[in-house]
Each structure stands twice: as C-alpha cells, then as structure tokens.
Amino acid sequence: MRLEILPVLGIGDVTEGDDLAAVIATAAPWLRDGDVLVVTSKIVSKAEGRLVDVPADGPERLAARDEVLAGETARVVASRGATRIVQTHHGFVMASAGIDASNVDKTRLVLLPKDPDASARALRAALRERYLDVAVIISDTMGRPWRNGLTDVALGVAGMPAIRDHRGEIDPYGNELQLTQLAVVDELAGAGELIKGKCDQVPVAVVRGYPGVAGAGDGEGARALVRDAELDLFSLGTAEARAAGLREAATLADGPGPTAADPAAVDRAIAAVTEVVAPGTVFTHVTDEEVRAGLVATVPGWPERATGLVLGAAPTPVDPADLVRFGADLQRLRTALAAEGVPSALLPPPTGSTASAALAI
Amino acid sequence: MRLEILPVLGIGDVTEGDDLAAVIATAAPWLRDGDVLVVTSKIVSKAEGRLVDVPADGPERLAARDEVLAGETARVVASRGATRIVQTHHGFVMASAGIDASNVDKTRLVLLPKDPDASARALRAALRERYLDVAVIISDTMGRPWRNGLTDVALGVAGMPAIRDHRGEIDPYGNELQLTQLAVVDELAGAGELIKGKCDQVPVAVVRGYPGVAGAGDGEGARALVRDAELDLFSLGTAEARAAGLREAATLADGPGPTAADPAAVDRAIAAVTEVVAPGTVFTHVTDEEVRAGLVATVPGWPERATGLVLGAAPTPVDPADLVRFGADLQRLRTALAAEGVPSALLPPPTGSTASAALAI
C-alpha cells in the first residue's frame, strides 16, 4: 500500500451557486474511483452562500462580528480577552465558531457550511453522476488545547467511515489493542493541508490509494467525531469551571448525602479551613457510630437520614459579631466539604447553646 | 508539488540496543535525501530500553502500573474512573502518560522516549552518516478533547520546523491571514499513521516530496508544540477546576480590591444568592459616592482603601441562631462576589447593631 497526495490546481474564485462538482471535475480530469477528495470548507461555504455582509472596519465591524458569532454559537466553552472558544450548532468546538474573514472581501465573513456532512454527501453524489466513485472530506483548520499550532480536521465526510476501529484486534504479542479508534478522516484532512497551503490557491487535495473507498456507502459522517459535552472531561474552560465552582459554593444547597461520608474526606475539609477560620473555632467530625451512641441527642432537629455530623464550637466569650463570623466559618467548612464531594446542612444549634452549631453530613 | 506516503516493510521486532538507523536503512534502501521519516515512538523506546517489568496480571500489575504512571507524571490534568490524563515531564498531555502495554510482552510496559527530540536528532545524525539527509519525526497516538477518535502526532522532530508559520502572509483579497501557525509535523505524523496501522507491522512511514527538508538544520524540535499550562485555557479538567473553585471559596481571603467594583457585577452577585439566604435578609450595594456622602460613618473600622461596600441586614427579631445563619449568608455573598471577580472583606458590625453587617468590596 502507498498513498499519494495530489493538489487540484486551477480552481479559481468560488462564488455562490457555483457547481463544485463541475469545478473540481474540470480542474482534475485525472480523478479516479477510490480517490479521497479533501475540500476546504471555505469554498463549500462560498458555493452555498454562507456569507454575511459586515462593515469593512471600525467598531461597527466588531459589533456586527459579535452578532454573527452569537448566531453561530450553541454555547461558550471558554473565553479570554478577545478569544471566544465556542461549541457550534454542529457540535464542533472552535475559536470564533469557525467564522473566517480571510480569502473573502473585507466586507464579508464566511460561516461554516450549515451541515458539512450533507455538503459532503451532495458533492459526492454530484461526482457520482459524473461516474466518479470517490469519498469527500470537508476540512477546516482548528486549534486544540495543550499543543501550539493548528491542524486541519474533518467537518464533514461522505464515502468512508470517519473512524477506523481496531477493537478486538490482537497484537503480535497477544495483547488486545488499547488505542482502538483512529480518527482517520482527521488525519486525511491534515494530510491534504500539507499541500493545500493557506491562501486557498489550492482548496482541494486528493489522497489516492486509501483502501476501501470505491464501492463504500456514505457512512455516518463526521458527526461521529463530535463528543457529547457530558462525556468530555474538558467541556468547559478552566477559568469558567473554576467560576462555576465559586457560584456553586455561593448557592450551596442544604442536605446531607444519602450515604456515610468518607471520614478522610471530612478530615481534609476541616484541615482545609483551619487556617482561615476565627482563632479558637474548633470543628469536630462525629461519625455515625458516635451519633448513634447518643451525641445526636444534643442536636435538636437532627434529621433521621443523617449519616454523621460536624460539631462546630466558636471561641467564647461570644458577642454578636463573633456569631456572625462563626456562621461565615461554618459556611466555609460546608464549602470545603462540598469540594470533597460531601454535601451538608447547617442544623439549628443545640438548645441553650449560642457558641456551637452542627452540620449534618 | 505532490506527496507520497510509503511504508517501510520488513522491520522486525526491535529490542534494546538495536541500531535503528541500520534497521531502517536496511529495510528501506530506497530512502532519499529530503524524505521525512515518521517513526512510531514505541520502537524508539524499545531500542532505548525504555521498558519496565510488571506482573502479567492481578492487582500487583495494577499497583505496579500506578507506580510507573506516577513516575512519568509531572501533574494530573484530569481524571475520571480509571482514566488519568496527565502532563508528562516532557510537557505532553496524554492519557496514562503515553505508557503502553501493546506490542510488548505481557510482563513489560513501554514508556515514552526520555527526550523524543534528542532521539529524533540522534537517528537523523546516524542516517546522515549513511549519507542520507532526511527529517525524522517520532510519533505517537493521542486523544484530544471534544472529538472522538485518536490521531497520531509528533513527540519529537529533527530536520524540519515543527510549525509552518504564515504570519504576515496576505491572501488574494488583501487580508492578513488569521490562522497563521500550522503544526505540520502533527499532520505529517497523522499522514504516516494512515499506512502504518496499529499492530506495529509497519512502525516507520516515509513522506516523500515535502519541501525544504534536504539541507535543513535540526530545528527547535517538537518542544515548540508544547503550550505552557499558564497560557492554556484548558490546563485543568472541568471537574478538577470546579473543585478548585469550591476550595478557593472555602478559603476565600479577606480584603477589598484596589479598584472600584463593577456595580453590575455586585448586583449579579447579590441576585445570585437572593434565593438561598434566610428569608428577609437584605443586601444593599453602597457605591463609593454614597460612602463618601457619609454612610461610611455608620461602619466602624472602615478601611481607607475601601472602594465600596455591601450592607447586609438580617431579619429581626434576631436570636443567636439567626446571627449564625446571617454569617453563613454573608459568606455566600462573598463567594458570589468572588465568582464575579470582586474581592471582599467582612467588616465589624455597626456599633449597637446585632442584625446588620457590612462587606468591604
């Protein structure tokens, strides 16, 4: 097996309504069944008229751009300064929703194709009508966390699976393979970029020799590459997630958990706040066993489902300001417990006491 | 321009001490000046003896594996269940620090090369001694956030720049390019993967036709692809960053900020806690102007540098438990202010008052 990566030269400026299949087939009469076409998303967007008019410069341009970005955004993932990393309505996570101002008039912005998989299927079908059985990848340039530099990846694909699955394969040593699913269409998109360059002189590359293309169905598309945010360990930017943690602390819900808290976690939480609470304030973890042993009796309103508690004692003598500070320190402890995954609730103080309180955990 | 991607066949099992340059040159006598060799990191690790012995199975194997992982880990980035995404000592962010149990005896684990750039330079130099002027990329398979499927990327490179920089280039429409830095060595590593397959029958691929390789220097290596964690918007997993926010809330430092707080941010913070504080508790934002107008006089201990405050009033009548709850609610508000980027400090209550308090912001 060997692959060739060939540029499709002579594709001029693409404008709305252009027949991309005709443009490409005319520029590359040498296309063959089984070829993989890597098509820059921008010419697909242009042919599909995915352009918006904006002022050429000034604050008006920025305002118009923000409005367009909001329209393309399903949710904001992270932002810093002028940078906006968002999830698009397709599910792609990209800077500025993939909106591009290069290779287009200064008064227009190019949006991503509305449905890149559908665009790939349509282009493939149109080439089929010209008796060409090829796979089509719609590609765009994306950044990524942790690594500098961008790479081209697939927004849409038709005519081959997006992922090559090695599940169940056994290596020569008899081990089942660990890294089983390769995003081959992303690797093909990147391979195409190597000869396309960035100035769109060459918006289409052809990868020749990749097996299994001729005779294949459209496949499930690049949609298969989109990971659900709930399954993603990086669904939010670090600063955004940290702020979410602070907001969560501010609105911490009451209620001990259904199961006994890990004593080590409770001790870590108590240790975490020891330095910041009022000098002399003491927190003590009381375990289930001790609760059942009778300590519970000292805490009116103790809920049946309680699985333990933390007793807090403020330094005496106590004046009103000390009690306010004590309450703040109890809330600090509740937050530290939450950070350890231990829900809690502030209980009414034991009768007759003004300097102590209890958290149900 | 056109690229070819060729497999190097006939490379058998690589073991410690093997001369990779000899192995590759023998298997591929057809190599030419200007070729780019994409070499699977695993055979580099094996030749360099980057293997550790572990029990073949059972809890002992898991324990040994955890110990090896800890040794390869500079910091944990994210974890869920058994998954550990860590930053290695090289700076790469990878699942399990790139430790691999495939294509090796069941009683051994393969670590990443200690310095993949140095490995690439050494292999390139050894091939030079055989009068071959090539670039060498050491590749491995990595996952990424947001997209399913893995791709091969570069851990090390010698003989070409890791990044192709388009900065300053102008497109045909006169726009300066926005996406300027392409991680071409990652795209080349991915292109090589397309013909290597995952069972290491083909651990080396050759990309022929990529310009600028012959006569080039070693270059700065793949190190240039490692983004500093401080510059990364995703330096921590979402759950880890959220927990960090909770811990930060628990240990919130005292002290108003040096500059006036954005009134809108203060109002958002007050609104955020309104639902969760004790019924009847009221928080009021008092601006600098109002402070200077004399309100400050009601708050003893008001710091000179104060830039505003929030007055809190608990519902009356007040018993000790109410004051404890009031303190907890004030801490909730301080946390909500922190989430809005507004530092604060709890001030002593106005003299004679037991039901009100003030936050300096």
Short mmCIF file of C-alpha atoms in Angstrom, two decimals, chain A:
data_model
loop_
_atom_site.label_atom_id
_atom_site.label_comp_id
_atom_site.label_asym_id
_atom_site.label_seq_id
_atom_site.Cartn_x
_atom_site.Cartn_y
_atom_site.Cartn_z
CA MET A 1 0.00 0.00 0.00
CA ARG A 2 1.14 3.52 -0.72
CA LEU A 3 -0.62 6.86 -0.69
CA GLU A 4 -0.29 9.86 -2.96
CA ILE A 5 -1.41 13.36 -2.05
CA LEU A 6 -2.12 15.49 -5.11
CA PRO A 7 -3.16 19.13 -5.37
CA VAL A 8 -6.11 20.15 -7.54
CA LEU A 9 -4.78 23.24 -9.34
CA GLY A 10 -6.66 25.85 -11.30
CA ILE A 11 -9.73 26.19 -9.11
CA GLY A 12 -10.46 29.89 -9.27
CA ASP A 13 -12.57 32.06 -7.03
CA VAL A 14 -15.70 30.19 -5.96
CA THR A 15 -18.90 32.18 -5.63
CA GLU A 16 -22.47 31.49 -4.52
CA GLY A 17 -24.27 28.98 -6.69
CA ASP A 18 -21.15 27.51 -8.28
CA ASP A 19 -21.37 23.78 -9.10
CA LEU A 20 -18.39 22.48 -7.09
CA ALA A 21 -18.56 19.03 -8.68
CA ALA A 22 -18.19 20.62 -12.13
CA VAL A 23 -15.44 22.97 -10.94
CA ILE A 24 -13.44 20.12 -9.38
CA ALA A 25 -14.02 17.58 -12.17
CA THR A 26 -12.95 20.16 -14.74
CA ALA A 27 -9.82 21.13 -12.79
CA ALA A 28 -8.94 17.48 -12.11
CA PRO A 29 -9.92 15.31 -15.09
CA TRP A 30 -7.42 12.81 -13.67
CA LEU A 31 -9.65 11.91 -10.68
CA ARG A 32 -10.19 8.18 -10.22
CA ASP A 33 -12.61 5.88 -8.43
CA GLY A 34 -11.38 5.34 -4.86
CA ASP A 35 -9.80 8.78 -4.51
CA VAL A 36 -10.42 10.78 -1.33
CA LEU A 37 -11.14 14.47 -2.00
CA VAL A 38 -10.18 16.84 0.81
CA VAL A 39 -12.15 20.03 0.20
CA THR A 40 -11.51 23.23 2.17
CA SER A 41 -14.78 24.14 3.89
CA LYS A 42 -14.48 27.74 2.75
CA ILE A 43 -15.18 27.02 -0.92
CA VAL A 44 -18.15 24.88 0.16
CA SER A 45 -19.43 27.78 2.28
CA LYS A 46 -18.94 30.20 -0.61
CA ALA A 47 -20.74 27.95 -3.10
CA GLU A 48 -23.57 27.55 -0.57
CA GLY A 49 -23.73 31.30 0.03
CA ARG A 50 -22.80 31.04 3.72
CA LEU A 51 -21.54 34.63 3.77
CA VAL A 52 -22.68 37.66 5.75
CA ASP A 53 -22.07 41.31 4.97
CA VAL A 54 -20.24 43.33 7.63
CA PRO A 55 -18.67 46.80 7.73
CA ALA A 56 -15.07 46.74 6.48
CA ASP A 57 -13.70 48.12 9.76
CA GLY A 58 -14.30 50.15 12.90
CA PRO A 59 -16.39 49.34 15.96
CA GLU A 60 -19.35 48.67 13.65
CA ARG A 61 -17.43 45.72 12.20
CA LEU A 62 -16.66 44.32 15.67
CA ALA A 63 -20.28 44.71 16.75
CA ALA A 64 -21.54 43.00 13.59
CA ARG A 65 -18.98 40.22 14.04
CA ASP A 66 -20.08 39.61 17.64
CA GLU A 67 -23.68 39.37 16.47
CA VAL A 68 -22.76 36.83 13.78
CA LEU A 69 -20.72 34.84 16.32
CA ALA A 70 -23.65 34.74 18.73
CA GLY A 71 -25.80 33.32 15.95
CA GLU A 72 -23.30 30.53 15.25
CA THR A 73 -22.79 29.70 18.95
CA ALA A 74 -24.61 26.90 20.78
CA ARG A 75 -22.62 27.54 23.99
CA VAL A 76 -19.48 29.40 25.04
CA VAL A 77 -16.80 26.94 26.16
CA ALA A 78 -14.04 29.35 27.16
CA SER A 79 -13.03 32.93 26.66
CA ARG A 80 -10.00 35.08 27.42
CA GLY A 81 -9.57 38.60 26.15
CA ALA A 82 -10.96 38.72 22.64
CA THR A 83 -10.73 34.93 22.23
CA ARG A 84 -14.01 33.02 22.20
CA ILE A 85 -13.91 29.23 22.08
CA VAL A 86 -17.46 28.10 21.43
CA GLN A 87 -19.39 24.98 20.56
CA THR A 88 -21.18 25.47 17.26
CA HIS A 89 -24.67 24.20 16.46
CA HIS A 90 -22.92 21.28 14.69
CA GLY A 91 -21.22 20.40 17.97
CA PHE A 92 -17.71 21.46 16.90
CA VAL A 93 -15.63 23.31 19.49
CA MET A 94 -13.76 26.05 17.63
CA ALA A 95 -12.39 29.56 18.09
CA SER A 96 -14.96 32.10 16.84
CA ALA A 97 -17.25 29.27 15.67
CA GLY A 98 -15.04 28.86 12.60
CA ILE A 99 -16.10 32.26 11.25
CA ASP A 100 -13.38 33.40 8.87
CA ALA A 101 -12.50 36.75 7.35
CA SER A 102 -9.62 35.53 5.19
CA ASN A 103 -9.86 34.75 1.50
CA VAL A 104 -13.01 36.85 1.21
CA ASP A 105 -13.82 40.54 0.60
CA LYS A 106 -13.22 42.79 3.59
CA THR A 107 -16.96 43.42 3.79
CA ARG A 108 -17.94 39.76 4.24
CA LEU A 109 -17.49 36.94 6.73
CA VAL A 110 -17.55 33.26 5.82
CA LEU A 111 -19.55 30.92 8.06
CA LEU A 112 -19.10 27.15 8.24
CA PRO A 113 -21.38 25.10 5.98
CA LYS A 114 -24.75 24.57 7.66
CA ASP A 115 -24.42 20.76 7.53
CA PRO A 116 -20.93 19.71 6.36
CA ASP A 117 -21.87 16.00 6.24
CA ALA A 118 -24.79 16.85 3.95
CA SER A 119 -22.47 19.04 1.84
CA ALA A 120 -20.02 16.13 1.54
CA ARG A 121 -22.81 13.72 0.57
CA ALA A 122 -24.16 16.16 -2.02
CA LEU A 123 -20.75 16.74 -3.59
CA ARG A 124 -20.06 13.00 -3.62
CA ALA A 125 -23.42 12.33 -5.26
CA ALA A 126 -22.81 15.02 -7.89
CA LEU A 127 -19.42 13.47 -8.72
CA ARG A 128 -21.08 10.04 -8.89
CA GLU A 129 -23.32 11.44 -11.61
CA ARG A 130 -20.07 12.09 -13.46
CA TYR A 131 -19.20 8.40 -12.93
CA LEU A 132 -16.66 9.17 -10.21
CA ASP A 133 -16.87 6.99 -7.09
CA VAL A 134 -14.87 8.99 -4.52
CA ALA A 135 -15.00 9.89 -0.85
CA VAL A 136 -15.36 13.57 0.10
CA ILE A 137 -13.96 15.21 3.24
CA ILE A 138 -14.87 18.82 4.08
CA SER A 139 -11.95 20.18 6.09
CA ASP A 140 -11.18 23.21 8.20
CA THR A 141 -8.34 24.43 10.38
CA MET A 142 -8.72 24.10 14.15
CA GLY A 143 -6.64 24.82 17.22
CA ARG A 144 -6.51 22.40 20.11
CA PRO A 145 -5.70 22.51 23.82
CA TRP A 146 -2.19 21.79 25.10
CA ARG A 147 -0.40 21.96 21.76
CA ASN A 148 0.70 25.01 19.81
CA GLY A 149 -0.10 25.23 16.14
CA LEU A 150 -3.26 24.32 14.31
CA THR A 151 -4.13 21.34 12.14
CA ASP A 152 -6.77 20.64 9.51
CA VAL A 153 -9.53 18.26 10.57
CA ALA A 154 -12.77 16.99 9.07
CA LEU A 155 -16.06 18.87 9.47
CA GLY A 156 -17.89 16.54 7.14
CA VAL A 157 -17.30 13.30 5.27
CA ALA A 158 -19.13 11.03 2.84
CA GLY A 159 -17.94 7.80 1.26
CA MET A 160 -15.89 6.39 4.12
CA PRO A 161 -16.14 5.90 7.88
CA ALA A 162 -14.85 8.82 9.97
CA ILE A 163 -13.20 6.39 12.38
CA ARG A 164 -11.13 3.27 11.78
CA ASP A 165 -11.85 0.84 14.57
CA HIS A 166 -9.24 -1.67 15.72
CA ARG A 167 -11.40 -3.03 18.53
CA GLY A 168 -10.78 -6.70 19.14
CA GLU A 169 -7.52 -6.76 17.18
CA ILE A 170 -4.70 -8.64 18.83
CA ASP A 171 -1.08 -7.51 18.50
CA PRO A 172 1.73 -9.98 17.70
CA TYR A 173 2.30 -10.43 21.46
CA GLY A 174 -1.31 -11.50 22.07
CA ASN A 175 -2.37 -8.24 23.75
CA GLU A 176 -5.69 -6.75 22.75
CA LEU A 177 -5.10 -3.27 21.38
CA GLN A 178 -5.72 -0.37 23.75
CA LEU A 179 -5.90 2.56 21.31
CA THR A 180 -8.67 1.27 19.16
CA GLN A 181 -10.39 4.12 17.37
CA LEU A 182 -8.44 6.26 14.94
CA ALA A 183 -9.98 9.43 13.51
CA VAL A 184 -8.61 8.69 10.04
CA VAL A 185 -10.64 11.44 8.35
CA ASP A 186 -8.89 13.99 10.56
CA GLU A 187 -5.53 12.50 9.54
CA LEU A 188 -6.59 12.62 5.88
CA ALA A 189 -7.71 16.25 6.28
CA GLY A 190 -4.33 17.11 7.80
CA ALA A 191 -2.51 15.25 5.03
CA GLY A 192 -4.43 17.30 2.47
CA GLU A 193 -3.48 20.54 4.23
CA LEU A 194 0.20 19.70 3.72
CA ILE A 195 -0.09 20.53 0.03
CA LYS A 196 -3.01 22.97 0.04
CA GLY A 197 -1.32 25.86 1.77
CA LYS A 198 -3.34 28.56 3.45
CA CYS A 199 -4.02 31.08 0.70
CA ASP A 200 -6.66 28.92 -0.98
CA GLN A 201 -4.76 28.79 -4.22
CA VAL A 202 -5.27 25.05 -3.70
CA PRO A 203 -8.60 24.47 -1.93
CA VAL A 204 -8.83 20.80 -2.87
CA ALA A 205 -6.37 17.96 -2.35
CA VAL A 206 -6.72 14.35 -3.44
CA VAL A 207 -5.48 11.40 -1.40
CA ARG A 208 -5.03 8.43 -3.70
CA GLY A 209 -4.53 4.85 -2.56
CA TYR A 210 -6.50 4.84 0.69
CA PRO A 211 -8.21 1.43 0.83
CA GLY A 212 -11.91 0.68 0.94
CA VAL A 213 -13.24 3.87 -0.66
CA ALA A 214 -14.58 2.62 -4.01
CA GLY A 215 -17.96 0.98 -3.54
CA ALA A 216 -18.43 2.22 0.02
CA GLY A 217 -21.64 3.86 1.28
CA ASP A 218 -21.84 7.44 2.51
CA GLY A 219 -21.15 6.34 6.11
CA GLU A 220 -22.26 8.07 9.29
CA GLY A 221 -20.35 11.28 8.60
CA ALA A 222 -18.05 13.43 10.71
CA ARG A 223 -20.89 13.76 13.22
CA ALA A 224 -19.41 10.58 14.71
CA LEU A 225 -16.37 12.64 15.74
CA VAL A 226 -18.38 15.02 17.92
CA ARG A 227 -18.11 14.01 21.58
CA ASP A 228 -21.05 14.84 23.84
CA ALA A 229 -20.14 17.57 26.33
CA GLU A 230 -21.34 15.34 29.20
CA LEU A 231 -18.78 12.72 28.21
CA ASP A 232 -15.98 15.25 27.83
CA LEU A 233 -13.52 15.87 30.67
CA PHE A 234 -12.87 19.34 29.19
CA SER A 235 -16.37 20.60 28.43
CA LEU A 236 -15.56 24.00 29.98
CA GLY A 237 -12.50 26.22 30.14
CA THR A 238 -10.53 26.07 33.38
CA ALA A 239 -11.43 29.65 34.39
CA GLU A 240 -15.10 29.09 33.53
CA ALA A 241 -15.26 25.84 35.53
CA ARG A 242 -13.49 27.47 38.47
CA ALA A 243 -16.05 30.32 38.42
CA ALA A 244 -18.81 27.71 38.25
CA GLY A 245 -17.36 26.14 41.40
CA LEU A 246 -17.43 29.53 43.15
CA ARG A 247 -21.04 30.13 42.08
CA GLU A 248 -21.93 26.64 43.25
CA ALA A 249 -20.37 27.42 46.63
CA ALA A 250 -22.41 30.62 46.89
CA THR A 251 -25.67 28.77 46.34
CA LEU A 252 -24.73 25.53 48.10
CA ALA A 253 -27.90 23.52 48.64
CA ASP A 254 -28.80 22.15 52.08
CA GLY A 255 -28.96 18.47 52.75
CA PRO A 256 -26.72 15.66 53.94
CA GLY A 257 -25.96 12.92 51.47
CA PRO A 258 -27.77 9.57 51.46
CA THR A 259 -24.60 7.66 52.32
CA ALA A 260 -21.99 7.95 55.05
CA ALA A 261 -19.28 10.49 54.22
CA ASP A 262 -15.70 9.26 53.83
CA PRO A 263 -14.09 10.24 57.17
CA ALA A 264 -10.79 11.04 55.41
CA ALA A 265 -12.63 13.48 53.10
CA VAL A 266 -14.27 15.17 56.11
CA ASP A 267 -10.91 15.47 57.85
CA ARG A 268 -9.37 17.00 54.70
CA ALA A 269 -12.20 19.57 54.57
CA ILE A 270 -11.75 20.51 58.23
CA ALA A 271 -7.98 20.79 57.72
CA ALA A 272 -8.52 22.98 54.64
CA VAL A 273 -10.32 25.72 56.58
CA THR A 274 -8.44 25.52 59.89
CA GLU A 275 -6.09 28.33 58.89
CA VAL A 276 -8.82 30.74 57.80
CA VAL A 277 -11.50 30.40 60.50
CA ALA A 278 -11.61 32.56 63.65
CA PRO A 279 -8.83 31.62 66.08
CA GLY A 280 -10.23 29.22 68.67
CA THR A 281 -13.03 27.91 66.50
CA VAL A 282 -12.96 24.12 66.55
CA PHE A 283 -14.65 21.66 64.18
CA THR A 284 -15.03 18.01 65.20
CA HIS A 285 -16.14 15.16 62.95
CA VAL A 286 -18.67 12.95 64.71
CA THR A 287 -19.14 9.59 63.00
CA ASP A 288 -22.35 7.59 62.57
CA GLU A 289 -21.35 5.32 65.43
CA GLU A 290 -20.86 8.25 67.78
CA VAL A 291 -24.15 9.76 66.62
CA ARG A 292 -25.98 6.52 67.39
CA ALA A 293 -24.11 6.38 70.68
CA GLY A 294 -26.13 9.39 71.77
CA LEU A 295 -24.36 12.56 70.73
CA VAL A 296 -27.27 13.08 68.38
CA ALA A 297 -29.46 13.85 71.38
CA THR A 298 -27.62 17.12 71.87
CA VAL A 299 -28.72 18.34 68.45
CA PRO A 300 -32.46 19.06 68.13
CA GLY A 301 -33.87 18.73 64.63
CA TRP A 302 -31.33 16.08 63.74
CA PRO A 303 -32.68 14.51 60.52
CA GLU A 304 -33.43 10.79 60.52
CA ARG A 305 -31.38 10.16 57.38
CA ALA A 306 -28.30 11.83 58.79
CA THR A 307 -25.12 9.89 58.28
CA GLY A 308 -22.89 11.88 60.59
CA LEU A 309 -22.21 15.44 61.59
CA VAL A 310 -19.57 18.01 62.28
CA LEU A 311 -19.83 19.95 65.52
CA GLY A 312 -18.52 23.48 65.50
CA ALA A 313 -17.62 25.46 68.60
CA ALA A 314 -16.90 29.19 68.45
CA PRO A 315 -14.43 30.75 70.85
CA THR A 316 -16.05 32.19 73.98
CA PRO A 317 -16.92 34.81 75.17
CA VAL A 318 -19.33 35.29 72.31
CA ASP A 319 -20.66 38.64 71.15
CA PRO A 320 -22.97 39.07 68.14
CA ALA A 321 -20.07 39.80 65.79
CA ASP A 322 -18.43 36.51 66.83
CA LEU A 323 -21.62 34.62 65.95
CA VAL A 324 -21.76 36.25 62.51
CA ARG A 325 -18.11 35.29 61.93
CA PHE A 326 -18.87 31.78 63.27
CA GLY A 327 -21.67 31.44 60.72
CA ALA A 328 -19.31 32.54 57.95
CA ASP A 329 -16.75 29.97 59.10
CA LEU A 330 -19.40 27.22 59.14
CA GLN A 331 -20.23 28.15 55.54
CA ARG A 332 -16.51 27.93 54.68
CA LEU A 333 -16.47 24.41 56.10
CA ARG A 334 -19.62 23.47 54.16
CA THR A 335 -17.88 24.65 51.00
CA ALA A 336 -14.71 22.70 51.81
CA LEU A 337 -16.89 19.62 52.39
CA ALA A 338 -18.58 20.20 49.02
CA ALA A 339 -15.14 20.36 47.37
CA GLU A 340 -14.57 16.87 48.83
CA GLY A 341 -17.94 15.73 47.48
CA VAL A 342 -19.58 15.76 50.91
CA PRO A 343 -22.98 17.51 50.99
CA SER A 344 -24.00 19.10 54.28
CA ALA A 345 -26.69 21.12 56.03
CA LEU A 346 -26.48 23.68 58.84
CA LEU A 347 -28.57 22.44 61.76
CA PRO A 348 -30.20 24.51 64.47
CA PRO A 349 -27.81 24.98 67.42
CA PRO A 350 -28.17 22.72 70.46
CA THR A 351 -30.66 24.18 72.91
CA GLY A 352 -29.18 26.65 75.33
CA SER A 353 -26.01 27.00 73.31
CA THR A 354 -25.08 30.20 71.47
CA ALA A 355 -21.50 29.27 70.67
CA SER A 356 -21.87 25.97 68.91
CA ALA A 357 -23.55 24.61 65.81
CA ALA A 358 -23.69 21.38 63.84
CA LEU A 359 -23.52 20.41 60.18
CA ALA A 360 -25.38 17.31 59.08
CA ILE A 361 -23.26 15.41 56.52
#
